[in-house]
Amino acid sequence: MGRGKTIARRSFLIGSAAILGGVAFGTYLVKRDPENPLLADAVAGDAVFNPWVRINASGITLVTPHTDLGQGATAMQAMLIAEELDVELEQITTTPGVPSAAYYNTALAAEAVPFRSNDDGFSATAMRGTMGAVMKVLGAQVTGGSTAVPDSFDKLRLAGAVARETLKAAAAAETGIDAAQLTTARGAVVLPDGARMDYTTLAARAAQIEPVTNVSLRDPSQWRLIGKPVQRLDIIAKSTGTQIYGIDIWMEGMVHASVRSNPRKGAPMTGFDAARTEGMRGVQKIVGLPYGVAVIADNTWRAFRALEEIDIDWDIAPYPAEQADHWVEVAASFTKERLDREWRHDGDVDAALEGADVITAEYRAPYVAHQPLEPLSAVVKVGATRVDIWAAHQLPRFVQQRVAKRLDMDTEQIHLHNQFAGGSFGHRLEFDNIDVAVDVAHEVPDTPVKLTFRREEDFAQDYNRQIGMARGRGAHADGKVTVLDLDIATVSASRSQSRRLGAPMPGPDTQIPAGAWNMRYAIPDLRVRAYAVPELAPTSSWRSVGASTAGFFAEGFLDELIHAAGADPMEERLRLVNDDDARRVLEAVAEMSNWGSALGPNQGRGVALVTSFGVPTAEVVEVTATDAGIKVDRVWVAAEVGRVVDPVTFENVVAGGVIWGLGHAMNSEITYSDGMAEQDNYHMAEGMRLHQCPVIEVRGLENSDTVRGVGEPPVPPAAPALANAIFAATGTRLREMPFFNTVDFV
């Protein structure tokens, strides 16, 4: 489908959203644009064209509201605006801006509805439109769900185009030359005779006219930045150690704090004895909190040391104390009462299995931590009428609302200064660091307090990825897979997380079976059912959410059925696949890996195809079984994203996702003993080590009309592709992560 048809369809969807959203919220609310936050502090001479572009005599400022977690969101957003604004990246300054409803994220609607991403039927498109209207009315400013690119791709280019055409109108008013005769280049309007009028000199005149909103976006053939290898805005700072992250914030008069909260997550502190901290150098105050104890000191190290000297009594865990009991609860959840939903039922599975030679298997996935390199931190200053927070967070408006409620203040009094983050993987969707920092800063009014979690505290207080299990039944005939029946039981991370947000999630959880129910295969008899395990240890979104577990279950068990049928893993997937985008990514990795070519002794290749966040992603892993253990040699990965905005960042993000998925499948888990996580630092949940990292080849496909994000989709196929490769090399079938419990790695 051509781009023209895409625009027409998008226009229809926007209209549908207005109609359906109007029914739910009132047409006025849906159509009304939120207030432009840049107008709040605009002064004479500021040209504010929309919520993303401000130009004045001092320079060009672009607002990049999606939080940069290391995935390059700031640079990507700036590129999209700069492409249409006709400026070079070295000419602009970026800022995350203030939290605002103007930065609502409608791309979230795609994962919020119970339809497969390639379902373009009326019900699916109408519900996505309705959910998009919901996001707009709620002002849902969210970074997550691999939505930064799809949310930004059209709206930020449009923002740049509006600013460009308004500046041309200002130049026309200044010179008397028709705007149609003017062009733009490198931050200036260019007159027919070649003379240049810099945007910064035109800003004052542009500020006096209404923004020109009837604009056209440029054809891809005219793009200077999009799709080209461009040096990322933050690469020099990050390469030289000068990038400022949230944990680097410093200001005059600041004190330092740290905390020990109950390691039995969610339980209170019942008492403490801080006698041994008396007289310790630098210690300024001990703060008892309902959930633990904090220390305020003159530097972070002294706060850490003082915490080690405090005896604290903890209440018992509000969940089973021992890991074995967590697994018992999961195993007990395959019941009619706990059935969350039957998500897929093609054919008649029960009839097809009757009398067949049924193959069965059980798969497991453990809790795993987020463990970003930058531990949780925040700087907070609490005043009588104003609170300032310096931290990196993916839900900035929720931070404001939460802190306002905590301090009984108005939301407008809470000011979040969002920062660069040294990783998140879903960790910075939670609020523990914000809550503790606010509670401690409240004890020393008008003083900036820098709270830093010890690494051990960061692990202990994490909301881990969901624990889960799957039970599969299947059959084959004439060398083909004919039946696949998969029951999946996990804790609902979505419900756990939404409860803490104060917005309990109604209906079934799409994330429990994500990556399985939406598999793009035409197996004659296929069923996927999801079972909700009652909440055990609290959980949260972890990079790729449900697909990180269900994708492993589905592609691992499918590989077992293919092997039992005597078929080739790649050829049988290509026979079964019923979606053009999915077929192309499979064909791409088959070609990239030279699938079917001869392998060396003790080598094996495995393949997996998982669709998550609308992106079909296929990976081939090649391993060698050595005397010392499994060596991961190479990985080939292809993903269909519709448009690659920045090929360099794309390759890095995809390769990083592969390493993330492989490393956690190999070496990481969180287990509980006496209600506490047993793993408290990287040496116990190490992921992939540098010497274990394979050669990774990445290919981005651009055939789809829908632009997608790629932060999470490379993760789910990694575990099953690795497990399938190990089986091909050794004959050992891995059905439980982490794999180091079964095999060794070198």
XYZ file of C-alpha atoms in Angstrom:
746
model
C 0.000 0.000 0.000
C 1.354 3.433 -0.931
C 1.944 6.305 1.459
C -0.988 8.225 0.034
C -3.374 5.455 1.032
C -1.726 5.351 4.454
C -2.465 9.034 5.028
C -6.053 8.510 3.915
C -6.481 5.607 6.301
C -4.927 7.571 9.152
C -7.342 10.399 8.455
C -10.207 7.917 8.704
C -8.883 6.603 11.995
C -8.540 10.086 13.419
C -12.130 10.741 12.419
C -13.226 7.472 13.991
C -11.426 8.380 17.180
C -13.217 11.712 17.291
C -16.610 10.083 16.749
C -16.173 7.143 19.103
C -14.206 9.160 21.634
C -16.879 11.822 21.445
C -19.448 9.269 22.518
C -17.375 8.335 25.555
C -15.986 11.728 26.587
C -17.767 14.376 24.577
C -16.653 15.448 21.121
C -15.340 18.762 22.423
C -12.896 17.063 24.802
C -11.570 14.774 22.068
C -11.109 17.489 19.468
C -9.711 20.104 21.837
C -5.929 20.333 21.892
C -4.289 20.672 25.317
C -2.751 24.001 26.250
C 0.717 24.646 24.845
C 3.097 24.554 27.859
C 5.671 26.718 26.048
C 3.304 29.666 26.202
C 3.374 29.718 29.994
C 6.826 31.313 30.169
C 7.053 32.876 26.700
C 8.425 36.421 26.617
C 8.518 39.105 23.959
C 10.476 37.880 20.967
C 9.739 34.198 21.552
C 8.191 32.461 18.570
C 6.263 29.499 19.966
C 4.808 27.553 17.064
C 3.498 24.495 18.944
C 4.477 22.509 22.075
C 7.747 21.328 20.467
C 9.430 24.355 18.860
C 10.554 27.660 20.391
C 12.798 30.089 18.502
C 14.104 33.440 19.668
C 17.134 35.630 19.150
C 19.172 33.346 21.400
C 18.610 30.156 19.436
C 16.407 27.250 18.414
C 15.021 25.021 21.156
C 13.291 21.724 20.430
C 11.260 19.942 23.098
C 11.831 16.173 23.185
C 9.306 14.944 25.780
C 9.872 11.183 25.487
C 12.298 10.264 28.272
C 15.759 9.267 27.073
C 16.602 5.980 28.770
C 19.690 5.309 26.670
C 17.654 4.276 23.625
C 18.344 7.548 21.795
C 14.885 9.055 22.210
C 16.148 12.633 22.501
C 18.174 12.465 19.299
C 15.384 10.689 17.427
C 12.792 13.307 18.360
C 15.150 16.128 17.441
C 15.862 14.504 14.062
C 12.171 14.301 13.205
C 11.563 17.972 13.981
C 14.809 19.103 12.369
C 14.026 17.185 9.174
C 11.033 19.388 8.399
C 12.262 22.545 10.125
C 15.370 22.525 7.900
C 17.941 22.902 10.649
C 21.109 20.941 11.355
C 21.362 19.122 14.648
C 24.328 21.247 15.727
C 22.123 24.351 15.425
C 19.565 23.320 18.028
C 19.242 22.849 21.776
C 16.998 20.153 23.208
C 15.023 20.022 26.419
C 12.634 17.385 27.768
C 10.218 20.198 28.576
C 7.795 20.266 31.445
C 5.270 17.477 32.001
C 2.191 18.332 29.984
C -0.977 16.843 28.562
C 0.170 18.297 25.227
C 2.621 15.402 24.997
C -0.027 12.684 25.127
C 0.965 9.381 23.526
C -1.706 7.895 21.257
C 0.594 5.106 20.017
C -0.099 3.357 23.325
C -3.540 2.474 21.978
C -2.140 -0.312 19.776
C -1.175 -2.516 22.735
C -4.143 -1.499 24.862
C -6.743 -3.304 22.760
C -7.363 -7.081 22.476
C -6.665 -7.318 18.732
C -3.648 -8.612 16.861
C -1.527 -5.801 15.432
C -2.125 -6.980 11.856
C -5.892 -6.972 12.325
C -7.232 -4.077 10.232
C -10.887 -5.001 10.655
C -13.485 -2.429 11.607
C -13.716 -3.468 15.273
C -9.956 -3.383 15.735
C -9.440 -0.006 14.074
C -12.449 1.510 15.813
C -11.262 0.384 19.251
C -7.744 1.649 18.597
C -9.280 4.974 17.636
C -11.292 5.038 20.828
C -8.249 4.203 22.942
C -6.278 6.930 21.158
C -9.016 9.359 22.156
C -8.736 8.104 25.735
C -4.985 8.773 25.731
C -5.540 12.303 24.442
C -8.274 13.177 26.912
C -6.225 11.784 29.809
C -3.085 13.541 28.588
C -1.142 10.277 28.904
C 2.480 11.375 28.629
C 4.243 8.022 28.664
C 7.543 6.659 27.410
C 7.252 2.897 27.064
C 5.852 0.060 25.022
C 8.274 0.827 22.161
C 6.031 3.785 21.267
C 8.462 6.730 21.185
C 9.026 6.447 17.417
C 5.445 5.652 16.328
C 4.070 8.360 18.611
C 6.572 10.920 17.326
C 6.972 10.094 13.647
C 4.092 12.133 12.212
C 3.427 14.687 14.932
C 7.021 15.897 15.297
C 7.602 16.179 11.566
C 4.365 18.152 11.419
C 5.599 20.376 14.266
C 8.754 21.138 12.307
C 6.806 21.819 9.126
C 4.457 24.240 10.910
C 7.417 26.179 12.284
C 9.127 26.222 8.870
C 6.102 27.536 6.996
C 5.370 30.118 9.681
C 8.924 31.412 9.444
C 8.533 31.652 5.666
C 5.329 33.631 6.222
C 7.243 35.959 8.550
C 9.961 36.420 5.917
C 7.290 37.126 3.297
C 5.750 39.767 5.539
C 9.194 41.274 6.115
C 10.292 41.362 2.468
C 7.066 41.493 0.482
C 8.134 38.392 -1.440
C 5.470 35.716 -1.846
C 6.066 32.823 0.547
C 5.777 30.358 -2.344
C 9.011 31.805 -3.754
C 10.926 31.252 -0.524
C 12.856 28.161 0.528
C 14.620 27.122 3.706
C 18.010 25.613 4.524
C 20.270 25.297 7.578
C 18.137 27.373 9.913
C 17.335 30.187 7.523
C 14.744 31.309 5.011
C 16.399 31.664 1.611
C 15.238 34.438 -0.731
C 15.121 34.020 -4.532
C 18.422 35.924 -4.877
C 20.136 33.571 -2.419
C 20.096 35.975 0.528
C 19.473 34.295 3.907
C 17.273 35.383 6.802
C 18.184 33.394 9.897
C 15.318 31.897 11.866
C 16.613 33.592 15.008
C 16.310 37.036 13.391
C 12.831 36.222 12.078
C 11.562 34.928 15.428
C 10.215 38.235 16.720
C 8.207 38.774 13.518
C 7.026 35.129 13.489
C 5.790 35.545 17.049
C 3.316 38.165 15.849
C 1.494 35.957 13.348
C -0.667 32.878 13.718
C 1.180 29.613 13.023
C 0.646 28.300 9.499
C -0.978 24.903 10.031
C -1.941 24.003 6.464
C 1.372 22.343 5.670
C 2.634 19.363 3.703
C 5.234 16.868 4.840
C 8.157 16.264 2.539
C 8.509 13.197 0.375
C 11.044 10.670 1.716
C 13.209 11.311 -1.340
C 13.912 14.795 0.104
C 14.940 13.627 3.579
C 18.347 14.736 4.810
C 18.325 13.065 8.229
C 15.672 10.360 8.457
C 17.050 7.011 7.384
C 20.603 8.360 7.158
C 23.520 7.478 9.463
C 23.652 10.554 11.705
C 25.833 11.148 14.751
C 23.567 11.040 17.784
C 23.315 14.254 19.777
C 24.455 12.619 23.022
C 27.237 10.431 21.641
C 30.146 12.794 22.365
C 29.010 13.474 25.923
C 28.482 9.780 26.592
C 31.809 8.869 25.008
C 33.702 11.420 27.094
C 31.935 10.868 30.402
C 30.383 14.324 30.428
C 26.731 13.350 29.982
C 24.695 14.384 33.032
C 22.324 11.695 34.275
C 19.839 11.952 37.106
C 22.364 10.481 39.534
C 24.889 13.224 38.628
C 22.739 16.170 39.748
C 24.465 18.462 42.220
C 23.451 21.832 43.637
C 24.524 24.236 46.329
C 23.408 23.296 49.848
C 22.458 19.756 48.868
C 22.489 16.952 51.434
C 22.692 13.251 50.646
C 20.455 10.391 51.689
C 19.960 6.685 51.282
C 17.385 4.212 52.538
C 16.809 0.650 53.636
C 13.217 -0.421 53.032
C 11.730 -3.741 54.028
C 13.354 -6.309 51.725
C 10.111 -8.255 51.964
C 8.591 -6.019 49.318
C 5.421 -4.260 50.433
C 5.697 -5.097 54.137
C 6.275 -2.417 56.807
C 9.159 -1.671 59.145
C 8.249 -2.500 62.772
C 11.132 -0.885 64.656
C 14.803 0.094 64.544
C 17.824 0.890 66.702
C 20.238 3.510 65.347
C 22.421 3.798 68.454
C 25.579 2.751 66.595
C 25.217 5.681 64.182
C 25.673 8.269 66.955
C 28.829 10.229 66.338
C 29.411 8.744 62.879
C 31.154 11.265 60.695
C 28.861 13.235 58.378
C 25.578 11.774 59.629
C 23.006 14.540 60.025
C 19.683 12.816 60.631
C 18.061 9.396 60.939
C 14.549 9.291 59.497
C 12.127 6.533 60.444
C 9.598 5.768 57.717
C 6.623 3.393 57.633
C 8.500 1.097 55.270
C 12.109 1.541 56.473
C 14.851 3.875 57.642
C 16.678 6.666 55.797
C 19.919 8.424 56.656
C 20.732 12.024 55.739
C 24.467 12.745 55.575
C 26.988 15.060 54.003
C 27.802 12.554 51.259
C 26.325 9.389 49.819
C 29.045 7.009 51.047
C 28.559 8.086 54.658
C 24.805 7.604 54.331
C 25.472 4.085 53.018
C 27.854 3.294 55.898
C 25.436 4.572 58.529
C 22.609 2.427 57.179
C 24.759 -0.664 57.679
C 24.967 0.134 61.406
C 21.219 0.355 62.010
C 19.367 -2.667 63.385
C 15.920 -2.832 61.809
C 12.982 -5.129 62.502
C 10.935 -6.089 59.456
C 7.419 -7.445 59.178
C 6.763 -10.661 57.239
C 6.261 -10.771 53.483
C 2.710 -10.394 52.127
C 3.458 -13.248 49.673
C 4.864 -16.790 50.012
C 8.239 -16.666 51.724
C 9.928 -19.433 49.716
C 10.445 -19.687 45.968
C 9.102 -23.227 45.793
C 5.740 -21.993 47.036
C 5.595 -19.416 44.239
C 5.925 -22.220 41.701
C 3.242 -24.229 43.499
C 0.836 -21.305 43.139
C 1.635 -20.891 39.447
C 1.153 -24.606 38.792
C -2.188 -24.503 40.602
C -3.503 -21.741 38.311
C -4.461 -23.848 35.273
C -8.079 -23.943 36.381
C -11.400 -22.775 35.016
C -11.682 -20.272 37.871
C -8.376 -18.614 36.982
C -8.883 -18.586 33.226
C -8.268 -14.979 32.186
C -9.314 -15.497 28.597
C -9.122 -17.866 25.657
C -7.249 -15.624 23.256
C -7.042 -17.795 20.171
C -8.938 -20.828 18.954
C -8.536 -21.792 15.335
C -10.120 -25.087 14.277
C -11.140 -27.671 16.884
C -8.169 -28.445 19.108
C -9.844 -30.967 21.388
C -11.192 -33.003 18.481
C -7.850 -32.877 16.678
C -5.971 -34.161 19.734
C -8.413 -36.992 20.332
C -6.724 -40.188 19.227
C -3.553 -38.387 18.091
C -0.031 -39.128 19.253
C -0.005 -36.145 21.610
C 3.258 -34.408 22.502
C 3.300 -32.552 25.825
C 5.762 -30.215 27.523
C 5.932 -27.755 30.401
C 7.930 -24.506 30.205
C 8.939 -22.097 32.971
C 10.199 -18.521 33.208
C 11.466 -17.016 36.479
C 11.279 -13.612 38.060
C 14.066 -11.388 36.722
C 15.198 -7.922 37.792
C 15.402 -4.742 35.706
C 18.937 -3.972 36.974
C 19.817 -0.848 34.925
C 23.382 0.355 35.314
C 22.276 3.614 36.955
C 20.632 2.729 40.273
C 17.532 4.582 41.395
C 18.066 8.141 42.565
C 16.287 11.482 42.831
C 16.960 15.007 44.029
C 13.985 16.636 45.749
C 13.490 20.041 47.328
C 10.270 20.511 49.282
C 9.160 24.073 49.924
C 5.989 25.469 51.452
C 4.366 26.165 48.090
C 6.617 24.417 45.574
C 8.305 21.042 45.168
C 11.114 20.460 42.676
C 12.184 16.981 41.572
C 15.197 16.115 39.463
C 14.967 12.494 38.295
C 14.470 10.376 35.202
C 10.962 8.988 34.882
C 8.819 7.497 32.128
C 5.523 8.818 33.534
C 6.232 12.471 34.337
C 2.632 13.582 34.860
C 1.975 10.626 37.136
C 4.972 11.755 39.201
C 3.380 15.171 39.647
C 0.009 13.712 40.609
C 1.511 11.176 42.999
C 3.702 13.691 44.820
C 0.873 16.225 45.017
C -1.333 13.629 46.682
C 1.479 12.539 49.006
C 2.066 16.113 50.212
C -1.537 17.316 49.979
C -0.611 19.959 47.428
C -1.888 20.974 44.004
C -0.407 19.249 40.967
C 0.678 22.644 39.593
C 2.980 23.038 42.605
C 4.999 19.945 41.672
C 7.801 20.574 39.168
C 9.569 17.588 37.623
C 12.830 18.242 35.802
C 13.137 15.039 33.788
C 16.680 13.749 33.281
C 18.634 11.377 31.071
C 18.564 7.843 32.492
C 21.330 5.276 32.507
C 18.939 2.489 31.534
C 15.485 1.514 32.691
C 14.004 -1.546 30.944
C 10.756 -0.645 32.735
C 12.349 0.157 36.107
C 11.593 3.871 35.856
C 7.896 3.265 35.407
C 7.776 2.770 39.179
C 7.960 5.379 41.956
C 9.913 4.038 44.942
C 12.803 6.476 44.526
C 10.396 9.400 44.123
C 8.317 8.400 47.150
C 11.321 7.953 49.437
C 13.062 11.125 48.258
C 9.904 13.164 48.842
C 9.378 11.642 52.302
C 12.967 12.379 53.320
C 13.054 15.874 51.800
C 9.859 16.673 53.684
C 11.896 16.236 56.891
C 14.354 19.000 55.886
C 12.257 21.691 54.165
C 13.835 24.018 51.618
C 16.904 21.799 51.390
C 17.709 19.821 48.248
C 18.056 16.152 49.186
C 19.838 13.739 46.880
C 18.603 10.195 47.484
C 20.649 7.315 46.087
C 19.747 3.651 46.361
C 22.589 1.249 47.114
C 22.854 -1.392 44.384
C 21.636 -3.997 46.877
C 18.624 -1.839 47.720
C 17.896 -1.357 44.029
C 17.718 -5.144 43.578
C 15.764 -5.735 46.785
C 13.103 -3.139 45.984
C 12.654 -3.976 42.310
C 9.297 -4.942 40.859
C 10.510 -7.911 38.856
C 9.327 -9.467 35.616
C 6.394 -11.826 36.030
C 6.954 -15.474 36.923
C 5.200 -17.889 34.584
C 4.628 -21.381 33.295
C 3.134 -22.912 30.152
C 1.746 -26.321 29.370
C 1.649 -27.359 25.757
C 0.011 -30.155 23.842
C 0.438 -30.738 20.157
C 0.460 -33.168 17.273
C 1.780 -33.585 13.759
C 0.905 -35.542 10.643
C 2.651 -36.194 7.330
C 5.705 -34.247 8.434
C 3.689 -31.131 9.340
C 2.623 -29.494 12.586
C -1.158 -29.771 12.777
C -2.111 -28.973 16.381
C -0.710 -26.573 18.975
C -2.525 -26.072 22.280
C -0.797 -23.735 24.727
C -1.967 -22.804 28.212
C -0.028 -19.953 29.846
C -0.201 -19.014 33.527
C 1.637 -15.963 34.821
C 1.263 -13.279 37.400
C -0.286 -10.226 35.742
C 2.417 -7.568 35.794
C -0.051 -5.139 34.206
C -2.534 -5.516 37.066
C 0.206 -5.282 39.686
C 1.519 -2.102 38.114
C -1.847 -0.466 37.427
C -2.939 -1.078 41.010
C 0.049 0.937 42.254
C -0.880 3.684 39.794
C -4.288 3.860 41.447
C -6.073 2.737 38.268
C -6.971 -0.964 38.592
C -7.041 -2.631 35.180
C -10.402 -4.023 34.081
C -10.787 -7.044 31.825
C -8.281 -9.670 30.688
C -4.570 -8.865 30.556
C -3.307 -8.832 26.958
C 0.263 -9.202 28.197
C -0.066 -12.670 29.767
C -0.227 -14.354 26.324
C 1.575 -11.613 24.325
C 3.968 -13.159 21.839
C 1.953 -16.404 21.758
C -1.704 -15.682 21.001
C -0.663 -13.278 18.248
C 1.735 -15.743 16.598
C 1.554 -15.308 12.842
C 1.099 -18.943 11.922
C -1.793 -20.762 10.253
C -1.678 -23.968 12.275
C -4.949 -25.808 11.467
C -5.858 -26.359 15.111
C -4.384 -23.694 17.366
C -5.478 -22.569 20.820
C -3.905 -20.190 23.329
C -5.417 -19.692 26.780
C -4.186 -17.364 29.500
C -4.531 -17.982 33.235
C -4.030 -15.254 35.813
C -1.918 -16.291 38.789
C -2.919 -14.420 41.968
C -0.330 -11.759 42.721
C 2.696 -13.140 44.521
C 5.748 -10.886 44.783
C 4.819 -7.564 43.128
C 5.806 -7.338 39.459
C 6.036 -4.693 36.756
C 6.697 -4.128 33.071
C 10.065 -5.545 32.045
C 11.538 -4.982 28.602
C 9.034 -6.648 26.191
C 6.641 -7.439 29.096
C 4.555 -10.577 28.453
C 6.274 -11.512 25.210
C 9.523 -12.135 27.079
C 7.906 -15.183 28.671
C 5.058 -16.226 26.341
C 7.278 -15.853 23.265
C 9.722 -18.319 24.799
C 6.937 -20.752 25.626
C 5.347 -20.612 22.169
C 8.452 -20.763 19.991
C 10.154 -23.355 22.174
C 7.185 -25.715 22.082
C 6.579 -25.127 18.369
C 10.181 -26.156 17.742
C 9.539 -29.388 19.648
C 6.553 -30.157 17.430
C 8.533 -29.383 14.278
C 11.329 -31.685 15.389
C 8.848 -34.454 16.219
C 7.352 -34.043 12.738
C 10.792 -34.463 11.208
C 10.583 -31.089 9.478
C 13.179 -28.340 9.094
C 12.638 -25.568 11.709
C 12.935 -22.755 9.173
C 11.074 -24.423 6.303
C 8.160 -25.454 8.515
C 7.819 -21.957 9.961
C 7.839 -20.530 6.444
C 5.148 -23.036 5.454
C 3.010 -22.124 8.457
C 3.457 -18.339 8.438
C 0.358 -16.495 7.222
C 1.497 -12.872 7.258
C 3.626 -11.126 4.632
C 5.653 -9.060 7.111
C 6.437 -12.102 9.238
C 7.343 -14.135 6.174
C 9.778 -11.475 5.003
C 11.646 -11.314 8.331
C 11.937 -15.113 8.359
C 13.192 -15.093 4.798
C 15.655 -12.345 5.721
C 17.258 -14.248 8.609
C 17.290 -17.443 6.567
C 19.278 -15.640 3.892
C 21.483 -13.739 6.371
C 22.427 -16.910 8.259
C 22.717 -19.051 5.139
C 20.249 -21.420 6.780
C 20.698 -24.986 5.622
C 24.416 -24.653 4.941
C 26.812 -27.131 6.518
C 27.791 -26.622 10.147
C 30.961 -27.605 11.953
C 31.188 -30.365 14.556
C 28.926 -29.862 17.599
C 27.350 -26.743 16.108
C 23.653 -25.955 15.901
C 21.333 -23.231 14.687
C 17.994 -22.270 16.158
C 15.323 -19.919 14.880
C 12.415 -18.100 16.508
C 9.783 -15.651 15.268
C 7.916 -13.521 17.801
C 5.656 -10.531 17.217
C 5.605 -8.008 20.034
C 4.417 -4.398 19.979
C 3.334 -4.952 16.393
C 6.839 -5.828 15.182
C 7.459 -9.316 13.776
C 11.052 -10.149 14.654
C 12.956 -13.254 13.618
C 16.294 -14.374 15.010
C 18.711 -17.173 14.198
C 21.262 -18.125 16.844
C 24.296 -20.283 16.091
C 26.126 -22.072 18.923
C 28.971 -24.506 19.427
C 28.957 -27.161 22.153
C 32.510 -27.221 23.552
C 33.974 -29.385 26.290
C 33.680 -26.396 28.655
C 30.112 -25.485 27.719
C 27.969 -23.717 25.140
C 29.539 -20.906 23.131
C 27.126 -18.482 21.443
C 28.821 -17.711 18.136
C 26.537 -15.584 15.979
C 23.063 -14.073 15.887
C 21.158 -12.816 12.873
C 18.077 -10.679 13.499
C 15.533 -9.018 11.208
C 12.585 -6.841 12.235
C 9.815 -5.160 10.239
C 9.345 -1.626 11.583
C 7.921 0.260 8.598
C 10.570 2.972 8.746
C 14.089 3.060 10.192
C 14.551 6.630 11.440
C 18.199 6.335 12.498
C 20.005 3.260 11.132
C 22.951 3.523 13.534
C 20.781 3.737 16.635
C 18.462 1.090 15.181
C 21.308 -1.391 14.886
C 22.554 -0.600 18.389
C 19.125 -0.888 19.996
C 18.345 -4.168 18.237
C 21.731 -5.668 19.075
C 21.309 -4.506 22.655
C 17.907 -6.177 22.810
C 19.409 -9.430 21.573
C 22.137 -9.292 24.227
C 19.563 -8.432 26.880
C 17.337 -11.359 25.886
C 20.186 -13.849 25.576
C 21.905 -12.792 28.801
C 18.807 -13.058 30.952
C 17.832 -16.385 29.406
C 21.317 -17.716 30.112
C 22.254 -16.351 33.507
C 19.589 -14.366 35.374
C 16.795 -15.061 37.821
C 15.385 -13.711 41.067
C 14.416 -16.260 43.700
C 12.916 -15.685 47.134
C 13.955 -17.061 50.510
C 12.376 -15.910 53.763
C 10.411 -13.454 51.648
C 13.532 -11.691 50.344
C 15.194 -11.730 46.928
C 18.318 -13.864 47.176
C 20.128 -12.041 44.364
C 21.323 -8.578 45.399
C 23.929 -7.530 42.838
C 25.235 -8.210 39.342
C 27.499 -11.083 40.374
C 24.325 -13.053 41.172
C 22.275 -11.912 38.147
C 24.992 -11.149 35.664
C 23.270 -11.311 32.293
C 25.681 -11.812 29.398
C 29.381 -11.256 30.038
C 31.521 -9.438 27.481
C 33.435 -12.568 26.492
C 30.131 -14.392 25.862
C 28.788 -11.808 23.423
C 28.282 -13.161 19.898
C 28.699 -11.438 16.558
C 25.300 -9.879 15.780
C 24.039 -8.936 12.320
C 20.954 -6.698 12.142
C 18.549 -5.921 9.320
C 15.610 -3.524 9.493
C 12.818 -4.058 6.975
C 10.622 -1.176 5.798
C 7.729 -2.798 3.948
C 4.911 -2.043 6.380
C 2.800 1.106 6.111
C 2.783 1.412 9.900
C 5.818 2.877 11.656
C 6.776 0.875 14.752
C 9.320 1.057 17.567
C 12.042 -1.484 18.162
C 13.169 -1.043 21.772
C 11.519 -4.256 22.955
C 10.770 -6.571 19.979
C 14.334 -7.995 19.648
C 14.152 -9.421 23.190
C 11.478 -12.179 22.989
C 12.927 -14.269 20.118
C 16.393 -14.445 21.708
C 15.625 -17.015 24.422
C 13.749 -19.533 22.239
C 16.213 -19.160 19.344
C 19.080 -19.886 21.756
C 17.260 -22.826 23.333
C 16.444 -24.223 19.897
C 20.082 -23.830 18.797
C 21.324 -25.651 21.891
C 18.918 -28.479 21.152
C 20.171 -28.670 17.570
C 23.775 -28.862 18.800
C 23.347 -31.158 21.815
C 19.932 -32.825 21.747
C 19.134 -31.230 25.119
C 15.777 -29.438 25.128
C 15.731 -26.399 27.440
C 12.290 -25.630 28.801
C 13.163 -23.474 31.796
C 15.068 -20.217 32.128
C 17.735 -19.451 33.200
C 19.537 -22.017 31.095
C 22.632 -22.152 33.325
C 20.653 -24.437 35.619
C 20.839 -27.041 32.832
C 23.907 -26.262 30.718
C 27.188 -24.388 31.135
C 28.192 -21.406 29.022
C 31.665 -20.249 28.067
